[in-house]
């Protein structure tokens, strides 16, 4: 029978390209898996992180196979981003793609007796044939999900088929109340003496259906009467087992979980599960934590899922790559609808091998995760037009769409468009459903632009199911003030932003899904804004999972069915002035506010309750009550609020915009913009402007002032944004920049001669 041996303990590791050792190196660092060499520098704010080749090594004994003549496989659960595996000095496999399972048959390399040396060379260096090419997150390196040995008989369920389990179960509900389970297995080296015994057991372990087939690749369908559906609020799971049998002896066995559900999307009704319209409202999630990087344990993954469940969300977009099987398991068990995607993101590399890597990662994603009932959508790309559009890019998307539908006709495909993707674009109507990443009210435009933009697209394309795949803004819990504003990075502005977006979505159930960017702050070594470098701080929860920001609770008020009340502003603990505004979030119709035990006011409302409170000298305790549910916080009245509450950069940026116009001098900003040949302009890409030091200095300063983003050669978001024109940056910023800003930028650039190629 199959024997899975965990190899996570007792590895040797070296953070350099040391080369293949002959014996276990005693001078290498001792580590246990999961492990990432970027657990600290991947988000510590020092501006860069180690990207190179590192080596892992471990001795292991050859597993004994009781039946004799068995096979031994090594299973790598993920290796970021490329890996080559050696056993006793011989290369056994290599893999490109940092987020999926891969295996190798190492039987012939293993010694009959004694110890074997397993070595893995792991690299997170840039490679033109491997996605992601460039993106707004850290590409952590390491064996960050663990390693197993799998010992099986000669005849076994196939371990080499794209890292899958060798068993595929497709449950479908019937109108009569039962369900069919279409079952298929892949068996390596079968002969006529072998059969496959299938069983389907309910959640209590009782057998609900069974079948027997020859050990070939033919499918079989079994029927489960009175099937219990997999619902978001009741995620009922069946257990499907396949046993490879030789007469009266079981040779191999695999087991998967499965759920019975139907789902669809309608442009007017939104998402429908088990024939019930159910708008999907939830979050996106990255897989890293503070000073762990992406080297998370099963307990870490489950804790993330529980925090999201507590929020009241019913969907998660798992950005921007295949996540751990542990997290998919948690989603199956807790009842989330999942959007799973590959890291085809931001920039398409024209290298044909890169497209083949996309295809390979999509096959691995589907085959390894086919049995998870939580997954309803395969995502084929994210913000890919940041790098520009081409006929080849469109054709590559069509090929990925065709591949998904061929491999898995049971699920829907989707795409996350960058905000600037035109309403009329060849990128539309490739996938089954579509979504946009919009940051109106943060990177550009106003909060109020979100709803009208969605309405406009819906009016132009009433036949397209439209979602909002990303939206959000930075919230840093140090910054506070009575007048929150865009780009002040305050916890209060983040809360105001999400109040508006939560309401907008509630009013539009036809939006099939929405996903807050992001559930948790996450590592992005290239970022440096808001006084917190190395991270994207748009999370509703801090990267260490210790603090739920106020914005977390506005969604709990909208989405949770459990009664709740939350006093906002507890970290805005020292306040100046005679009065202050106190905000309460609750899903109850009425909230009472007390100051030092005395009732201030009772208010009726919907989700957001705002009170004006007269402050007393010194400390005071506020209590909000909604029925039996209460929350409290302590405030202090002070003469002057702490300077740390305001990011110095906020005032500097306002002064910088004013100085910008002074530098523009006598330029006629009302004259029509011109684009003379041989001169730079806003129609040039950042990469082209970088050929001239004077031009790129002007352009980088403009982007910093307009959007507070560092886009300079070798700094910040350069790799991801270098192919964008300043005109597109201007479109993104919209009303965020004052009138005449873009004209003044162009007027300065057209004074500069283009550098000859």
XYZ file of C-alpha atoms in Angstrom:
757
model
C 0.000 0.000 0.000
C 0.932 3.640 -0.394
C 3.143 5.135 2.290
C 3.603 8.926 2.540
C 6.675 9.959 4.537
C 7.054 13.568 5.644
C 10.582 14.909 5.072
C 10.157 18.379 6.543
C 12.624 18.083 9.418
C 16.394 18.224 9.463
C 17.420 19.896 6.200
C 20.681 21.672 5.477
C 20.438 25.020 3.660
C 22.880 27.488 2.130
C 21.929 30.967 0.875
C 24.249 30.967 -2.120
C 24.741 29.062 -5.332
C 27.085 26.587 -3.702
C 26.745 23.814 -6.272
C 25.787 20.160 -5.944
C 27.348 18.491 -2.870
C 28.537 14.854 -2.807
C 27.590 14.332 0.842
C 25.322 16.130 3.301
C 27.131 19.436 4.044
C 27.662 19.817 7.766
C 28.553 23.507 7.497
C 25.221 24.502 5.937
C 22.501 25.987 8.137
C 20.033 23.583 9.754
C 16.413 24.347 8.813
C 13.017 22.686 8.904
C 10.403 23.031 6.208
C 8.374 25.009 5.308
C 11.181 27.505 4.733
C 11.786 30.678 2.718
C 15.046 32.585 2.574
C 12.998 35.777 2.080
C 10.974 35.384 5.286
C 12.413 38.700 6.517
C 13.932 40.608 3.610
C 10.858 39.942 1.448
C 8.999 42.675 3.331
C 11.330 44.343 5.834
C 11.432 47.641 3.924
C 15.093 47.647 2.962
C 14.215 48.098 -0.702
C 15.344 44.777 -2.112
C 15.403 41.081 -1.330
C 17.640 38.170 -2.193
C 16.843 36.733 -5.597
C 19.190 33.939 -6.538
C 19.849 30.213 -6.347
C 20.001 28.525 -2.960
C 20.487 24.873 -2.043
C 18.739 22.436 0.281
C 20.019 18.955 1.211
C 18.816 16.060 3.347
C 19.627 12.381 3.877
C 16.823 9.821 3.781
C 16.506 6.067 3.918
C 14.897 4.162 1.055
C 11.350 3.172 2.087
C 10.726 -0.541 2.155
C 7.941 -1.799 -0.110
C 6.312 -4.900 1.423
C 5.171 -6.231 -1.966
C 8.599 -5.803 -3.528
C 9.249 -4.096 -6.824
C 7.581 -0.846 -5.757
C 8.355 2.713 -6.780
C 9.533 5.679 -4.726
C 8.597 9.271 -5.600
C 9.758 12.563 -4.184
C 6.950 15.106 -3.890
C 7.742 18.835 -3.752
C 4.625 20.721 -2.611
C 5.999 23.998 -4.025
C 9.391 25.545 -4.751
C 9.689 29.240 -5.483
C 10.194 29.919 -8.313
C 12.238 27.252 -10.186
C 13.828 24.067 -8.899
C 16.092 21.192 -9.896
C 16.052 18.001 -7.817
C 18.934 15.538 -7.391
C 19.167 12.148 -5.696
C 22.629 10.714 -4.990
C 24.171 13.103 -7.490
C 21.762 12.428 -10.366
C 19.240 14.995 -11.610
C 15.743 13.505 -11.349
C 13.542 16.446 -12.357
C 13.319 20.195 -12.836
C 10.290 22.426 -12.537
C 9.386 25.973 -13.562
C 6.626 27.695 -11.593
C 6.697 28.498 -7.908
C 3.226 27.537 -6.694
C 2.307 23.974 -7.654
C 3.072 20.379 -6.698
C 5.560 18.364 -8.739
C 6.954 14.849 -8.319
C 9.659 12.591 -9.642
C 10.171 8.823 -9.658
C 13.495 8.346 -7.859
C 13.424 4.540 -7.533
C 16.378 3.911 -9.816
C 18.506 6.510 -8.044
C 17.872 5.146 -4.534
C 20.219 2.735 -2.817
C 18.841 -0.628 -1.785
C 20.202 -0.110 1.727
C 21.558 2.857 3.635
C 21.097 6.579 3.275
C 20.407 8.606 0.140
C 21.208 12.268 -0.454
C 18.307 14.434 -1.652
C 19.334 17.882 -2.914
C 17.141 20.674 -4.283
C 18.518 23.730 -6.056
C 15.871 26.437 -5.702
C 15.878 29.805 -7.486
C 13.689 32.904 -7.440
C 15.721 34.715 -10.070
C 13.936 36.305 -13.000
C 13.578 33.960 -15.952
C 11.956 34.980 -19.234
C 10.110 31.673 -19.549
C 8.528 31.642 -16.080
C 5.536 33.570 -14.746
C 5.095 35.832 -12.887
C 7.420 38.110 -14.839
C 6.690 41.248 -12.842
C 4.077 41.963 -10.201
C 3.201 43.976 -7.113
C 4.273 41.349 -4.578
C 7.427 39.628 -3.386
C 8.507 36.494 -5.254
C 9.588 34.486 -2.227
C 12.175 31.768 -2.726
C 12.392 28.447 -0.945
C 10.843 25.077 -0.217
C 7.982 26.849 1.466
C 5.305 24.118 1.543
C 7.279 20.989 2.387
C 8.563 17.752 0.837
C 7.324 14.142 1.006
C 8.466 10.709 -0.069
C 5.727 8.515 -1.503
C 6.267 4.767 -1.685
C 3.832 2.807 -3.887
C 3.623 -0.655 -5.510
C 4.494 -1.032 -9.194
C 0.783 -0.797 -9.985
C -0.508 2.427 -8.436
C -2.627 5.477 -9.025
C -0.580 7.719 -11.263
C 1.626 10.208 -9.421
C 3.204 11.710 -12.537
C 0.119 13.305 -14.109
C 0.723 17.038 -13.465
C 1.015 16.481 -9.710
C -2.628 15.467 -9.370
C -4.153 12.903 -6.991
C -4.913 10.367 -9.730
C -8.655 10.530 -8.972
C -11.197 12.939 -10.413
C -14.735 13.183 -9.005
C -17.479 15.227 -10.695
C -20.675 15.392 -8.620
C -23.813 16.789 -10.279
C -27.169 17.327 -8.566
C -30.234 15.751 -10.172
C -33.731 17.183 -10.356
C -34.980 14.184 -8.368
C -32.987 15.190 -5.288
C -30.111 12.767 -5.751
C -26.738 13.314 -7.353
C -24.514 11.548 -9.845
C -20.782 11.223 -9.222
C -18.739 10.753 -12.382
C -15.487 9.084 -11.286
C -12.231 8.663 -13.162
C -8.797 7.398 -12.140
C -5.394 7.182 -13.756
C -3.497 3.961 -13.015
C 0.168 3.402 -13.809
C 1.183 -0.003 -15.235
C -2.179 -1.821 -14.863
C -2.922 -5.292 -16.209
C -6.060 -7.433 -16.489
C -5.701 -8.689 -12.892
C -6.463 -5.253 -11.416
C -9.745 -3.500 -10.751
C -10.673 -0.183 -9.133
C -13.219 -0.158 -6.312
C -14.966 3.189 -5.878
C -16.932 4.233 -2.796
C -18.723 7.463 -1.926
C -19.307 8.060 1.790
C -21.404 10.764 3.394
C -20.198 13.142 6.097
C -20.992 10.560 8.783
C -18.892 7.881 7.085
C -21.812 5.849 5.732
C -21.436 4.386 2.255
C -23.762 6.198 -0.146
C -22.684 4.649 -3.463
C -20.075 2.311 -4.958
C -18.845 0.859 -8.234
C -16.147 -1.408 -9.658
C -14.258 -0.929 -12.925
C -11.273 -2.475 -14.674
C -8.081 -0.545 -13.944
C -8.204 1.422 -17.168
C -9.011 5.054 -17.901
C -12.734 4.624 -18.480
C -15.114 6.673 -16.380
C -17.912 5.355 -14.210
C -20.989 7.132 -12.871
C -22.562 6.275 -9.504
C -25.773 7.608 -8.015
C -26.247 9.005 -4.507
C -29.929 9.247 -3.538
C -31.138 12.144 -1.392
C -27.833 13.958 -1.803
C -27.002 16.823 0.551
C -25.870 19.923 -1.321
C -22.642 21.807 -0.686
C -23.894 25.246 0.386
C -22.010 28.346 1.478
C -23.717 28.204 4.887
C -23.661 24.402 5.003
C -20.566 23.110 3.166
C -21.420 19.415 3.172
C -18.589 17.152 1.992
C -18.627 13.590 0.684
C -15.538 11.359 0.762
C -14.654 9.572 -2.465
C -12.190 6.674 -2.283
C -10.624 4.619 -5.050
C -8.907 1.343 -4.169
C -6.671 -0.443 -6.660
C -7.483 -4.106 -6.086
C -5.738 -7.328 -7.206
C -8.169 -10.127 -6.430
C -8.470 -10.065 -2.614
C -5.660 -7.597 -2.003
C -5.657 -3.793 -2.010
C -2.528 -2.417 -3.693
C -3.085 1.345 -3.587
C -5.676 3.821 -2.359
C -6.473 7.495 -2.888
C -9.158 9.628 -1.235
C -10.579 13.052 -2.076
C -13.363 15.252 -0.728
C -16.214 16.314 -3.004
C -19.273 18.514 -2.796
C -22.537 18.475 -4.719
C -23.479 21.912 -6.050
C -24.615 23.712 -9.160
C -23.683 27.278 -10.012
C -23.920 29.821 -12.801
C -23.677 33.539 -13.468
C -26.297 35.796 -15.012
C -25.570 39.372 -16.199
C -28.711 40.658 -14.463
C -28.953 38.322 -11.444
C -25.271 37.832 -10.625
C -23.934 34.596 -9.122
C -26.382 31.734 -8.601
C -25.586 28.688 -6.464
C -27.954 25.737 -6.240
C -30.500 27.857 -8.147
C -30.431 30.659 -5.541
C -29.105 34.120 -6.579
C -26.269 34.851 -4.139
C -24.030 37.871 -4.761
C -20.438 36.933 -4.011
C -18.925 39.448 -1.596
C -15.479 38.839 -0.204
C -11.758 39.443 -0.300
C -8.531 38.638 -2.085
C -5.770 36.862 -0.209
C -1.993 36.557 -0.531
C -0.238 33.658 1.182
C 2.425 35.406 3.295
C 2.683 36.486 6.908
C 4.998 38.800 8.803
C 8.519 37.364 9.127
C 7.346 33.987 7.867
C 7.123 35.033 4.235
C 5.104 32.398 2.421
C 6.403 29.525 4.564
C 3.088 28.912 6.300
C 1.907 25.872 8.215
C -1.451 24.158 7.828
C -2.546 25.903 11.032
C -1.579 29.295 9.543
C -3.711 28.650 6.462
C -6.710 27.555 8.493
C -6.410 30.575 10.787
C -6.495 32.894 7.753
C -9.640 31.160 6.534
C -11.279 31.507 9.953
C -10.525 35.253 10.104
C -12.143 35.670 6.690
C -15.150 33.596 7.761
C -15.560 35.794 10.834
C -15.724 38.774 8.478
C -18.836 37.278 6.884
C -17.338 36.967 3.401
C -18.617 34.207 1.130
C -15.899 34.340 -1.539
C -12.110 34.593 -1.779
C -10.011 35.438 -4.786
C -6.734 33.568 -4.316
C -4.261 35.960 -5.839
C -2.191 35.637 -7.937
C -1.123 31.993 -8.171
C -1.987 28.510 -6.983
C -2.325 28.388 -3.193
C -1.652 25.572 -0.750
C -3.868 22.496 -0.700
C -4.319 23.265 2.993
C -6.051 26.533 2.186
C -8.284 24.994 -0.479
C -9.226 22.318 2.068
C -10.146 25.023 4.570
C -12.305 26.761 1.967
C -14.094 23.484 1.171
C -14.823 22.958 4.853
C -15.828 26.524 5.761
C -17.927 27.310 2.694
C -16.200 29.855 0.438
C -16.649 30.245 -3.319
C -13.140 30.452 -4.736
C -11.556 32.186 -7.726
C -8.255 30.356 -8.353
C -5.784 31.714 -10.887
C -2.348 31.432 -12.446
C 0.354 34.144 -12.188
C -0.161 35.473 -15.741
C 0.037 39.028 -14.480
C 0.951 42.609 -15.450
C 3.319 41.925 -18.331
C 3.281 39.279 -21.060
C 6.684 38.056 -22.187
C 6.645 37.359 -25.953
C 8.988 34.397 -25.428
C 7.002 31.357 -26.728
C 8.369 29.350 -23.811
C 6.671 31.784 -21.434
C 3.305 30.977 -22.992
C 4.029 27.289 -22.603
C 4.739 27.974 -18.935
C 1.293 29.603 -18.683
C -0.251 26.495 -20.192
C 1.696 24.205 -17.860
C 0.739 26.197 -14.748
C -2.914 26.211 -15.825
C -2.889 22.435 -16.303
C -1.330 21.973 -12.863
C -3.842 24.339 -11.276
C -6.826 22.504 -12.742
C -5.624 18.921 -12.305
C -4.307 19.381 -8.772
C -7.416 21.249 -7.603
C -10.234 19.758 -9.673
C -11.891 18.017 -6.716
C -12.264 21.098 -4.493
C -15.958 22.063 -4.463
C -15.111 25.564 -3.231
C -13.440 26.401 -6.549
C -15.966 27.689 -9.077
C -13.775 29.945 -11.245
C -10.466 29.588 -13.054
C -8.728 32.948 -13.549
C -6.557 33.233 -16.654
C -4.812 36.595 -16.125
C -4.599 39.734 -14.002
C -4.040 43.328 -15.176
C -2.177 41.983 -18.174
C -2.654 45.181 -20.207
C -0.255 47.076 -17.933
C 2.376 45.786 -20.339
C 0.356 46.785 -23.418
C -1.840 44.859 -25.817
C -0.965 42.851 -28.919
C -2.636 40.376 -31.232
C -0.512 37.642 -29.682
C -1.668 38.540 -26.174
C -5.305 38.269 -27.233
C -4.657 34.936 -28.968
C -2.822 33.590 -25.909
C -5.878 34.382 -23.793
C -8.158 32.615 -26.223
C -5.908 29.560 -26.117
C -5.956 29.535 -22.303
C -9.737 29.857 -22.364
C -10.034 26.901 -24.737
C -7.668 24.861 -22.556
C -9.717 25.537 -19.394
C -12.992 24.573 -21.030
C -11.485 21.416 -22.485
C -9.927 20.291 -19.213
C -12.820 21.347 -16.987
C -16.162 22.149 -18.640
C -17.840 22.172 -15.211
C -16.386 25.522 -14.082
C -16.460 29.093 -15.336
C -13.453 31.124 -16.435
C -12.761 34.706 -15.477
C -10.270 37.536 -15.910
C -9.225 40.572 -13.859
C -8.922 43.617 -16.127
C -6.684 46.531 -15.231
C -8.750 49.664 -14.642
C -7.672 51.319 -17.910
C -8.881 48.424 -20.098
C -11.326 50.146 -22.467
C -15.022 49.400 -22.225
C -14.707 48.347 -25.856
C -11.703 46.036 -26.119
C -10.775 42.741 -27.801
C -10.078 41.475 -24.277
C -13.808 41.315 -23.578
C -15.943 38.210 -24.105
C -12.980 35.817 -24.072
C -13.764 34.366 -20.642
C -17.167 33.284 -19.330
C -17.362 36.139 -16.815
C -15.229 39.242 -16.271
C -14.080 41.567 -13.519
C -12.257 44.875 -13.217
C -9.630 46.088 -10.767
C -10.672 49.661 -9.881
C -9.068 52.028 -7.387
C -11.177 55.150 -7.891
C -10.624 57.161 -4.760
C -7.063 55.973 -4.259
C -4.818 55.850 -7.340
C -7.108 58.111 -9.314
C -10.561 59.602 -9.537
C -13.009 59.837 -6.664
C -14.736 57.277 -4.466
C -18.009 58.347 -6.044
C -16.795 57.224 -9.501
C -17.003 53.511 -8.695
C -20.750 52.963 -8.952
C -21.327 55.046 -12.118
C -18.430 53.321 -13.891
C -19.891 49.885 -13.137
C -23.349 51.079 -14.216
C -21.966 52.426 -17.493
C -20.184 49.191 -18.381
C -23.306 47.222 -17.445
C -25.377 49.426 -19.751
C -22.939 49.104 -22.660
C -22.489 45.325 -22.199
C -25.726 43.979 -20.683
C -24.692 40.484 -21.805
C -21.424 40.421 -19.791
C -21.371 39.224 -16.181
C -19.357 41.970 -14.492
C -17.478 41.802 -11.197
C -15.138 44.009 -9.164
C -12.020 41.888 -8.693
C -9.901 44.435 -6.793
C -10.591 47.662 -4.944
C -9.060 49.183 -1.856
C -6.735 51.749 -0.338
C -3.886 51.858 2.147
C -4.712 52.004 5.824
C -1.893 52.396 8.331
C -3.075 52.237 11.923
C -0.626 54.927 13.113
C -2.262 57.714 11.078
C -5.438 59.461 12.256
C -7.304 62.717 12.090
C -10.730 64.358 12.093
C -10.690 65.116 8.348
C -9.560 61.984 6.478
C -8.537 62.491 2.854
C -7.266 60.439 -0.063
C -3.579 59.581 0.164
C -3.277 60.470 3.856
C -2.895 56.712 4.569
C -5.042 57.056 7.669
C -7.133 54.300 9.143
C -10.054 56.727 8.974
C -9.824 57.341 5.223
C -9.582 53.610 4.555
C -12.772 53.169 6.587
C -14.596 55.972 4.737
C -13.543 54.467 1.411
C -14.839 51.005 2.307
C -18.067 52.394 3.764
C -18.833 53.807 0.326
C -17.786 50.691 -1.588
C -19.700 48.293 0.661
C -22.853 50.384 0.131
C -22.281 50.619 -3.614
C -22.009 46.844 -3.903
C -25.029 46.226 -1.689
C -27.083 48.308 -4.114
C -25.937 46.301 -7.153
C -26.598 42.579 -6.667
C -26.014 42.042 -10.405
C -22.274 42.516 -9.757
C -21.491 38.802 -9.678
C -18.517 39.118 -7.328
C -16.438 41.640 -5.432
C -13.075 41.101 -3.790
C -11.476 43.639 -1.444
C -7.801 44.202 -2.127
C -6.643 42.866 0.272
C -7.660 40.804 3.264
C -4.204 41.049 4.835
C -1.287 43.434 4.371
C 1.324 41.554 2.334
C 4.941 41.693 1.236
C 6.018 43.812 -1.703
C 9.700 44.579 -1.333
C 9.587 47.204 -4.107
C 7.009 49.408 -2.362
C 7.819 52.438 -0.250
C 4.839 54.601 0.597
C 2.913 55.775 3.587
C 5.954 55.474 5.800
C 5.799 51.647 5.726
C 8.200 50.279 3.123
C 8.316 46.745 1.774
C 4.597 46.064 2.057
C 1.248 46.699 0.492
C -0.844 48.058 3.374
C -4.310 47.809 1.819
C -5.241 44.879 4.048
C -8.280 44.902 6.300
C -5.987 43.110 8.762
C -2.311 43.726 9.499
C 0.309 41.378 8.092
C 0.934 39.818 11.507
C -2.830 39.084 11.843
C -2.814 40.900 15.201
C -4.956 43.920 14.343
C -8.251 44.165 12.495
C -8.481 47.675 11.076
C -11.746 49.616 11.345
C -12.443 48.837 7.675
C -12.690 45.138 8.583
C -15.761 45.842 10.671
C -17.731 47.745 8.046
C -17.789 44.544 5.990
C -18.704 42.525 9.036
C -21.655 44.891 9.489
C -22.746 44.308 5.894
C -21.985 40.610 5.521
C -22.048 38.837 8.878
C -25.270 37.236 10.064
C -24.015 37.275 13.637
C -25.054 40.411 15.596
C -22.122 42.804 15.943
C -21.224 46.329 17.033
C -17.857 48.055 16.654
C -16.581 51.416 17.892
C -14.267 52.970 15.302
C -11.238 55.095 16.088
C -9.858 53.303 19.145
C -6.310 53.868 17.861
C -7.160 57.546 17.393
C -6.852 57.557 21.157
C -5.676 61.133 21.841
C -7.953 63.832 20.458
C -7.868 67.614 20.583
C -10.871 69.926 20.589
C -14.009 70.293 22.611
C -15.993 67.777 20.566
C -15.165 64.756 18.448
C -17.025 62.556 16.019
C -17.483 58.930 17.042
C -18.507 56.342 14.477
C -20.070 52.961 15.187
C -20.547 50.046 12.776
C -23.335 47.571 13.456
C -25.661 45.204 11.620
C -28.393 46.023 14.145
C -31.031 48.711 13.471
C -30.326 50.752 16.611
C -27.212 51.756 18.566
C -26.862 53.540 21.907
C -23.679 55.403 22.864
C -22.586 55.985 26.469
C -19.864 58.272 27.825
C -18.543 57.259 31.241
C -21.773 55.392 31.871
C -24.122 58.221 30.821
C -26.302 57.806 27.743
C -25.379 60.295 25.026
C -27.833 59.301 22.319
C -29.732 56.432 20.731
C -29.665 56.330 16.937
C -31.438 54.259 14.343
C -29.642 53.649 11.067
C -28.123 51.242 8.604
C -24.588 49.923 9.215
C -22.947 53.319 10.000
C -23.940 55.361 13.062
C -22.274 58.755 13.656
C -22.338 60.554 17.015
C -21.002 63.961 18.055
C -19.440 63.684 21.493
C -18.383 66.497 23.842
C -15.012 65.522 25.267
C -14.191 65.847 28.943
C -10.731 66.628 30.253
C -8.445 63.628 30.561
C -9.576 60.065 29.948
C -13.105 58.911 29.173
C -14.701 55.586 28.342
C -17.153 55.170 25.483
C -19.506 52.193 25.200
C -21.632 51.368 22.151
C -24.542 49.000 22.682
C -26.829 47.306 20.189
C -29.126 45.090 22.203
C -26.950 42.725 24.219
C -23.895 43.368 22.015
C -21.454 45.961 23.334
C -18.067 47.444 22.496
C -15.947 49.947 24.416
C -12.882 52.150 23.982
C -10.936 54.768 25.914
C -10.124 58.250 24.601
C -8.017 61.051 26.045
C -8.646 64.740 25.465
C -5.342 66.516 24.741
C -4.299 70.031 23.801
C -2.409 68.838 20.736
C -2.654 65.536 18.916
C 0.570 63.515 18.503
C 2.627 64.363 15.424
C 2.825 60.664 14.563
C -0.865 60.786 13.633
C -0.031 62.666 10.411
C 2.307 61.363 7.727
C 4.764 64.228 6.960
C 4.613 63.246 3.300
C 0.963 64.396 3.112
C 1.859 68.069 3.515
C 5.024 67.698 1.462
C 3.029 66.313 -1.465
C 0.611 69.257 -1.461
C 3.550 71.664 -1.425
C 5.203 69.673 -4.201
C 2.213 70.072 -6.527
C 2.248 73.823 -5.933
C 5.981 73.993 -6.642
C 5.440 71.928 -9.792
C 3.342 74.688 -11.308
C 5.927 77.272 -10.297
C 8.546 75.283 -12.204
C 6.247 75.190 -15.233
C 6.778 78.945 -15.357
C 5.260 80.773 -18.275
C 4.082 77.667 -20.153
C 0.654 78.110 -21.712
C -1.290 75.302 -20.051
C -4.491 76.167 -21.918
C -2.962 75.706 -25.345
C -3.758 72.438 -27.186
C -1.243 69.738 -26.347
C 1.219 69.081 -29.148
C 3.459 66.119 -29.828
C 6.238 67.279 -32.148
C 8.338 64.634 -33.830
C 11.704 64.034 -32.228
C 10.570 65.368 -28.834
C 9.476 63.546 -25.724
C 5.846 63.721 -24.605
C 3.256 62.062 -22.389
C 2.755 59.486 -25.169
C 6.190 57.970 -24.467
C 6.614 55.022 -22.134
C 8.588 55.342 -18.931
C 11.144 52.969 -20.438
C 11.641 55.295 -23.432
C 11.841 58.344 -21.189
C 14.516 56.591 -19.126
C 16.927 56.929 -22.074
C 17.182 60.615 -21.206
C 18.070 61.559 -17.589
C 16.284 64.913 -17.834
C 13.071 63.374 -19.217
C 12.867 60.536 -16.704
C 13.537 62.918 -13.805
C 10.514 65.027 -14.827
C 8.342 61.956 -15.446
C 9.211 60.203 -12.179
C 8.567 63.346 -10.175
C 5.195 63.791 -11.879
C 4.097 60.218 -11.093
C 5.228 60.603 -7.501
C 3.281 63.841 -7.079
C 0.178 62.568 -8.859
C -0.111 59.088 -7.376
C 2.576 58.848 -4.686
C 4.203 55.954 -6.559
C 7.930 55.546 -7.121
C 8.470 54.666 -10.778
C 12.152 55.282 -11.499
C 14.675 52.942 -13.150
C 15.626 50.228 -10.686
C 13.307 51.587 -7.984
C 9.840 50.886 -6.696
C 7.352 49.598 -9.243
C 9.655 50.099 -12.242
C 9.596 46.569 -13.652
C 5.813 46.489 -13.629
C 5.155 50.052 -14.792
C 7.985 50.786 -17.217
C 5.891 49.931 -20.285
C 3.139 52.421 -19.358
C 2.920 55.843 -20.999
C 2.519 58.991 -18.954
C -0.767 59.503 -20.779
C -2.058 56.275 -19.211
C -0.778 57.375 -15.812
C -2.772 60.563 -16.322
C -5.892 58.600 -17.198
C -5.410 56.528 -14.048
C -4.953 59.580 -11.815
C -7.993 61.358 -13.270
C -9.358 64.043 -10.965
C -6.664 63.296 -8.383
C -4.339 65.761 -10.145
C -5.258 69.438 -10.466
C -6.330 70.998 -13.735
C -3.367 71.725 -15.962
C -1.029 69.168 -14.367
C -0.891 66.789 -17.342
C -0.655 69.708 -19.768
C 2.261 71.140 -17.810
C 3.970 67.751 -17.819
C 3.663 67.441 -21.586
C 4.768 71.054 -22.070
C 7.988 70.358 -20.172
C 8.722 67.106 -22.007
C 8.277 68.522 -25.510
C 11.200 70.852 -24.792
C 13.532 67.835 -24.708
C 15.044 66.178 -27.774
C 14.686 62.424 -27.954
C 17.859 60.450 -27.447
C 18.947 58.621 -30.604
C 18.672 54.841 -30.446
